[in-house]
Amino acid sequence: MSDIRIANPIRTAGILRRYEIGAKKKYGQNFLIDEGLLEEIVEASGISGDDLAVEIGPGIGGMTEFLCERAGQVLAIEIDERLIPVLSDTVGHFSNLTILNADVLKTDIGGWAAQNAPGRRIRVVANLPYYITTPILMALLEGDAPVSSITVMVQKEVADRMVSGPGTKDYGALSLAVQYYADPRIVAEVPRESFDPMPGVESAVITLEKYDTPPVEVESRKLLFDVIRASFSQRRKTLANGLGNSDAIRLTKDEVREVIAECGWDERVRGETLTLSEFAKLTQILYTKM
Ligand code: SAM
């Protein structure tokens, strides 16, 4: 054990050298070397001594150390087998930590928690591998695991898309998917210098506080997301064209136009101007016609 934090830039460089670990680009490995920022992330996550913290991609343990000090239990899921012996040296002394050498997208987090941490609230905290940010977030939001919040480092551009509203350039299917399930809030903007090696993009930390029930009600959630996807598939086109050209919406263009009129909107309306409630209203009317 060392008094110096794992995320200290000199200690991180030392660990990477000693274990001869070159950061693997294909796994999105950019290790955090900013202790103040890690304090801020763990604080923003709201983790308490009763919670199970699930960390995706612990790397060499920089964030894991902070989580183990604060959470009741920590589950850290790391795909890169080279990092498992490193983690056992750096954070293996924490008795509340379980390390799984696995792909998070193939891990049943809910099942693990039910068996090994029953009754604990689940909070996901991570410096995500950017190459699979969206699949990870969608799996956490849509999946069966009872996750109550997600606090993650992502590309700044992706964070901006998640918090955007109608009529802005970043608004799209991701904004609506996230906002259907959770209340997103950017808690920090992070410069490239906070990582070793430095990533090619700016980053941000975002917290998604999951809703118990979604803010809008629809008969078919699948149709809602089909409608949203179709509306944004051709950004410059009207809503009527987007929906009329979609294989998922089995209505003619004329029928689609009638539905838009029934909603009380101009026939040239664009999907990018509609709120989540308006998409829900549109979906409900489409549902009755299909
Ligand atoms: N948490 C560490 C930190 O902040 O310094 C490392 C973060 S690094 C951006 C992303 C981590 O996710 C890497 O350790 C990488 O090996 C791991 N990773 C990549 N793909 C993964 C996957 N599918 N499942 C689990 N871990 C993954």
Coordinates of C-alpha atoms and ligand atoms in Angstrom, one line a residue:
M1 CA 0.0 0.0 0.0
S2 CA 1.2 3.5 -0.8
D3 CA 0.2 6.9 0.7
I4 CA 0.3 8.3 -2.8
R5 CA -2.9 8.0 -4.8
I6 CA -2.9 5.6 -7.8
A7 CA -4.2 8.5 -10.0
N8 CA -1.1 10.7 -9.1
P9 CA 0.5 11.3 -12.4
I10 CA 4.0 10.1 -11.3
R11 CA 2.6 7.0 -9.6
T12 CA 0.4 6.1 -12.7
A13 CA 3.4 6.5 -15.0
G14 CA 5.5 4.3 -12.6
I15 CA 2.8 1.6 -12.6
L16 CA 2.5 1.6 -16.4
R17 CA 6.3 1.3 -16.7
R18 CA 6.7 -1.4 -14.1
Y19 CA 4.0 -3.7 -15.5
E20 CA 5.1 -2.7 -19.1
I21 CA 1.6 -1.7 -20.0
G22 CA 1.1 0.2 -23.1
A23 CA -2.3 1.8 -23.2
K24 CA -4.5 -0.2 -25.6
K25 CA -6.3 2.2 -28.0
K26 CA -8.8 -0.6 -29.0
Y27 CA -10.0 -0.7 -25.4
G28 CA -10.2 3.1 -25.1
Q29 CA -7.5 3.2 -22.4
N30 CA -6.9 6.8 -21.1
F31 CA -6.1 6.7 -17.4
L32 CA -7.2 9.5 -15.1
I33 CA -4.4 11.3 -13.4
D34 CA -6.3 14.1 -11.7
E35 CA -7.0 13.4 -8.0
G36 CA -9.2 16.5 -7.5
L37 CA -11.4 15.6 -10.4
L38 CA -11.8 12.0 -9.0
E39 CA -13.0 13.5 -5.7
E40 CA -15.4 15.6 -7.7
I41 CA -16.8 12.6 -9.7
V42 CA -17.3 10.4 -6.6
E43 CA -19.0 13.3 -4.8
A44 CA -21.3 14.0 -7.8
S45 CA -22.2 10.3 -7.9
G46 CA -23.8 10.6 -4.5
I47 CA -22.4 7.2 -3.4
S48 CA -22.8 6.3 0.2
G49 CA -21.7 3.5 2.5
D50 CA -24.9 1.6 1.7
D51 CA -24.5 1.5 -2.0
L52 CA -23.0 -0.9 -4.6
A53 CA -20.8 1.1 -6.9
V54 CA -20.3 -0.6 -10.3
E55 CA -17.2 0.6 -12.1
I56 CA -16.9 -0.1 -15.8
G57 CA -13.3 -0.4 -16.8
P58 CA -11.2 0.1 -13.6
G59 CA -8.0 0.2 -15.6
I60 CA -5.1 0.3 -13.0
G61 CA -7.5 1.3 -10.2
G62 CA -7.2 5.1 -10.0
M63 CA -11.0 5.6 -9.6
T64 CA -11.5 2.3 -7.9
E65 CA -9.5 3.4 -4.9
F66 CA -11.8 6.4 -4.4
L67 CA -14.9 4.2 -4.8
C68 CA -13.8 1.5 -2.4
E69 CA -13.2 4.2 0.3
R70 CA -16.8 5.5 -0.1
A71 CA -19.1 2.7 -1.2
G72 CA -20.4 -0.3 0.8
Q73 CA -19.4 -2.6 -2.0
V74 CA -17.6 -2.2 -5.4
L75 CA -17.9 -4.3 -8.5
A76 CA -15.2 -3.5 -11.0
I77 CA -15.6 -5.0 -14.5
E78 CA -12.4 -4.9 -16.7
I79 CA -12.1 -6.5 -20.1
D80 CA -8.3 -6.3 -20.4
E81 CA -6.7 -9.4 -18.7
R82 CA -3.3 -7.7 -18.5
L83 CA -4.8 -5.3 -16.0
I84 CA -6.1 -7.9 -13.5
P85 CA -2.8 -8.6 -11.8
V86 CA -2.1 -4.8 -11.7
L87 CA -5.5 -4.2 -10.0
S88 CA -4.8 -6.9 -7.5
D89 CA -1.6 -5.1 -6.5
T90 CA -3.0 -1.6 -6.5
V91 CA -6.5 -2.1 -5.0
G92 CA -6.6 -5.8 -4.0
H93 CA -6.4 -5.0 -0.3
F94 CA -9.9 -3.5 -0.3
S95 CA -12.2 -6.2 1.2
N96 CA -15.4 -4.6 -0.3
L97 CA -14.1 -4.9 -3.9
T98 CA -14.9 -7.7 -6.4
I99 CA -13.0 -7.6 -9.8
L100 CA -14.5 -9.3 -12.8
N101 CA -12.4 -9.9 -15.9
A102 CA -15.2 -9.5 -18.4
D103 CA -16.8 -7.5 -21.1
V104 CA -19.4 -5.2 -19.5
L105 CA -21.8 -5.7 -22.4
K106 CA -21.9 -9.4 -21.7
T107 CA -22.2 -9.1 -17.9
D108 CA -25.4 -9.5 -16.1
I109 CA -25.0 -6.7 -13.5
G110 CA -28.5 -7.1 -12.1
G111 CA -28.0 -10.8 -11.6
W112 CA -24.6 -10.3 -9.9
A113 CA -26.1 -7.6 -7.6
A114 CA -29.1 -9.7 -6.6
Q115 CA -26.9 -12.5 -5.6
N116 CA -23.9 -10.7 -4.1
A117 CA -25.2 -7.3 -2.9
P118 CA -29.0 -7.8 -2.2
G119 CA -30.8 -4.7 -1.1
R120 CA -28.0 -2.3 -2.1
R121 CA -28.8 0.7 -4.3
I122 CA -26.7 0.4 -7.5
R123 CA -24.8 3.4 -8.7
V124 CA -22.6 3.1 -11.8
V125 CA -19.5 5.3 -11.9
A126 CA -16.9 5.1 -14.7
N127 CA -14.4 6.8 -16.9
L128 CA -16.0 5.1 -19.9
P129 CA -14.2 3.6 -22.9
Y130 CA -15.4 6.0 -25.6
Y131 CA -15.6 3.5 -28.4
I132 CA -18.7 1.9 -26.7
T133 CA -20.2 4.8 -24.8
T134 CA -23.7 4.6 -26.4
P135 CA -24.2 0.8 -26.2
I136 CA -23.1 0.8 -22.5
L137 CA -25.4 3.7 -21.6
M138 CA -28.4 2.3 -23.5
A139 CA -27.8 -1.1 -21.9
L140 CA -27.8 0.5 -18.4
L141 CA -30.8 2.6 -19.1
E142 CA -32.9 0.0 -20.9
G143 CA -31.7 -3.1 -19.1
D144 CA -33.2 -5.0 -16.2
A145 CA -30.6 -4.1 -13.6
P146 CA -32.1 -1.7 -11.1
V147 CA -29.5 1.0 -11.6
S148 CA -30.4 4.2 -9.8
S149 CA -27.8 6.6 -11.2
I150 CA -25.0 6.7 -13.7
T151 CA -22.1 9.1 -13.3
V152 CA -19.6 8.8 -16.2
M153 CA -16.8 10.5 -18.1
V154 CA -17.7 10.7 -21.8
Q155 CA -16.6 12.7 -24.8
K156 CA -17.8 16.3 -24.3
E157 CA -19.7 16.2 -27.6
V158 CA -21.7 13.1 -26.4
A159 CA -22.5 14.8 -23.1
D160 CA -23.8 17.9 -25.0
R161 CA -26.0 15.6 -27.1
M162 CA -27.4 14.0 -24.0
V163 CA -28.5 17.2 -22.3
S164 CA -29.8 19.1 -25.4
G165 CA -33.3 20.2 -26.0
P166 CA -35.5 20.8 -29.1
G167 CA -34.2 23.2 -31.7
T168 CA -30.5 23.0 -30.9
K169 CA -27.9 21.5 -33.1
D170 CA -27.0 18.7 -30.7
Y171 CA -30.6 17.5 -30.2
G172 CA -31.3 14.1 -31.5
A173 CA -32.3 10.5 -30.9
L174 CA -29.6 10.1 -28.1
S175 CA -31.0 13.2 -26.3
L176 CA -34.5 11.8 -26.3
A177 CA -33.5 8.2 -25.4
V178 CA -31.5 9.5 -22.4
Q179 CA -34.1 12.0 -21.3
Y180 CA -36.9 9.3 -21.4
Y181 CA -35.1 7.3 -18.8
A182 CA -33.2 9.9 -16.8
D183 CA -32.5 13.4 -15.8
P184 CA -29.0 14.2 -17.3
R185 CA -26.7 16.9 -15.8
I186 CA -23.2 17.8 -16.9
V187 CA -21.1 18.1 -13.7
A188 CA -17.6 18.9 -15.0
E189 CA -15.8 19.7 -18.2
V190 CA -12.5 17.9 -18.4
P191 CA -9.4 18.9 -20.3
R192 CA -7.2 16.4 -22.1
E193 CA -4.4 16.9 -19.6
S194 CA -6.3 15.0 -17.0
F195 CA -5.5 11.7 -18.7
D196 CA -2.5 9.6 -19.5
P197 CA -2.3 9.1 -22.4
M198 CA -4.1 12.3 -23.5
P199 CA -7.2 11.5 -25.6
G200 CA -7.8 13.3 -28.9
V201 CA -11.0 14.9 -27.7
E202 CA -12.3 17.0 -24.8
S203 CA -14.3 15.2 -22.1
A204 CA -17.1 15.9 -19.6
V205 CA -18.6 14.1 -16.6
I206 CA -22.3 13.6 -16.7
T207 CA -24.7 12.3 -14.1
L208 CA -27.9 10.5 -15.2
E209 CA -30.4 10.2 -12.3
K210 CA -32.8 7.5 -13.4
Y211 CA -36.5 8.1 -13.1
D212 CA -38.7 5.5 -11.3
T213 CA -41.3 6.0 -14.0
P214 CA -40.6 7.8 -17.4
P215 CA -41.9 11.4 -17.7
V216 CA -44.2 10.4 -20.6
E217 CA -46.6 7.5 -21.0
V218 CA -46.9 5.5 -24.2
E219 CA -48.6 2.3 -25.2
S220 CA -45.5 1.0 -27.0
R221 CA -42.0 2.1 -26.0
K222 CA -40.7 0.4 -29.1
L223 CA -42.9 2.5 -31.4
L224 CA -41.8 5.7 -29.5
F225 CA -38.2 4.9 -30.3
D226 CA -38.9 3.8 -33.9
V227 CA -40.7 7.2 -34.4
I228 CA -37.8 9.1 -32.8
R229 CA -35.2 7.3 -34.9
A230 CA -37.2 7.8 -38.1
S231 CA -37.7 11.5 -37.4
F232 CA -34.0 12.1 -37.1
S233 CA -32.8 9.7 -39.8
Q234 CA -32.8 12.5 -42.3
R235 CA -32.1 15.6 -40.4
R236 CA -32.9 18.2 -43.1
K237 CA -36.2 16.5 -44.1
T238 CA -39.6 17.1 -42.7
L239 CA -41.2 14.8 -40.1
A240 CA -43.7 13.6 -42.7
N241 CA -40.9 12.5 -45.0
G242 CA -38.9 10.9 -42.2
L243 CA -41.9 8.9 -40.9
G244 CA -43.2 8.2 -44.4
N245 CA -39.9 6.7 -45.5
S246 CA -39.5 4.5 -42.5
D247 CA -39.9 0.7 -42.7
A248 CA -40.9 0.6 -39.0
I249 CA -43.9 2.9 -39.5
R250 CA -46.3 1.1 -41.8
L251 CA -48.3 4.1 -43.0
T252 CA -48.4 5.9 -46.3
K253 CA -47.2 9.5 -46.6
D254 CA -50.7 10.7 -46.8
E255 CA -51.7 8.9 -43.7
V256 CA -48.7 10.3 -41.9
R257 CA -49.7 13.8 -43.0
E258 CA -53.2 13.2 -41.5
V259 CA -51.7 12.2 -38.2
I260 CA -49.5 15.3 -38.1
A261 CA -52.6 17.4 -38.8
E262 CA -54.4 15.6 -36.0
C263 CA -51.5 16.6 -33.6
G264 CA -52.3 20.2 -34.6
W265 CA -48.9 20.8 -36.3
D266 CA -47.9 22.3 -39.6
E267 CA -47.2 19.6 -42.2
R268 CA -43.7 20.9 -42.7
V269 CA -42.8 20.4 -39.1
R270 CA -39.3 18.9 -38.4
G271 CA -38.6 16.2 -35.8
E272 CA -35.8 18.3 -34.3
T273 CA -38.3 20.9 -33.0
L274 CA -40.5 18.3 -31.1
T275 CA -40.2 17.8 -27.3
L276 CA -40.4 14.3 -25.7
S277 CA -44.0 14.9 -24.8
E278 CA -44.8 15.8 -28.4
F279 CA -43.1 12.6 -29.6
A280 CA -45.2 10.7 -27.1
K281 CA -48.4 12.3 -28.3
L282 CA -47.5 11.6 -32.0
T283 CA -46.7 7.9 -31.0
Q284 CA -50.0 7.4 -29.3
I285 CA -51.9 8.6 -32.4
L286 CA -49.8 6.5 -34.7
Y287 CA -50.3 3.5 -32.5
T288 CA -54.1 3.6 -32.9
K289 CA -53.7 3.7 -36.7
M290 CA -51.2 0.9 -37.2
Ligands
SAM1 N1 -11.1 3.7 -14.8 C1 -9.7 3.9 -15.3 C2 -9.3 5.3 -15.1 O1 -10.2 6.2 -15.0 O2 -8.1 5.6 -15.1 C3 -9.6 3.5 -16.8 C4 -10.6 4.2 -17.7 S1 -10.2 3.9 -19.4 C5 -10.9 5.3 -20.2 C6 -11.4 2.7 -19.9 C7 -11.3 1.3 -19.3 O3 -12.3 0.4 -19.8 C8 -10.0 0.6 -19.7 O4 -9.4 0.0 -18.5 C9 -10.4 -0.5 -20.7 O5 -9.6 -1.7 -20.7 C10 -11.8 -0.8 -20.1 N2 -12.7 -1.4 -21.1 C11 -12.8 -1.2 -22.4 N3 -13.8 -1.9 -23.0 C12 -14.4 -2.6 -22.0 C13 -15.5 -3.5 -21.9 N4 -16.2 -3.9 -23.0 N5 -15.8 -4.1 -20.7 C14 -15.2 -3.7 -19.6 N6 -14.1 -2.9 -19.6 C15 -13.7 -2.3 -20.8

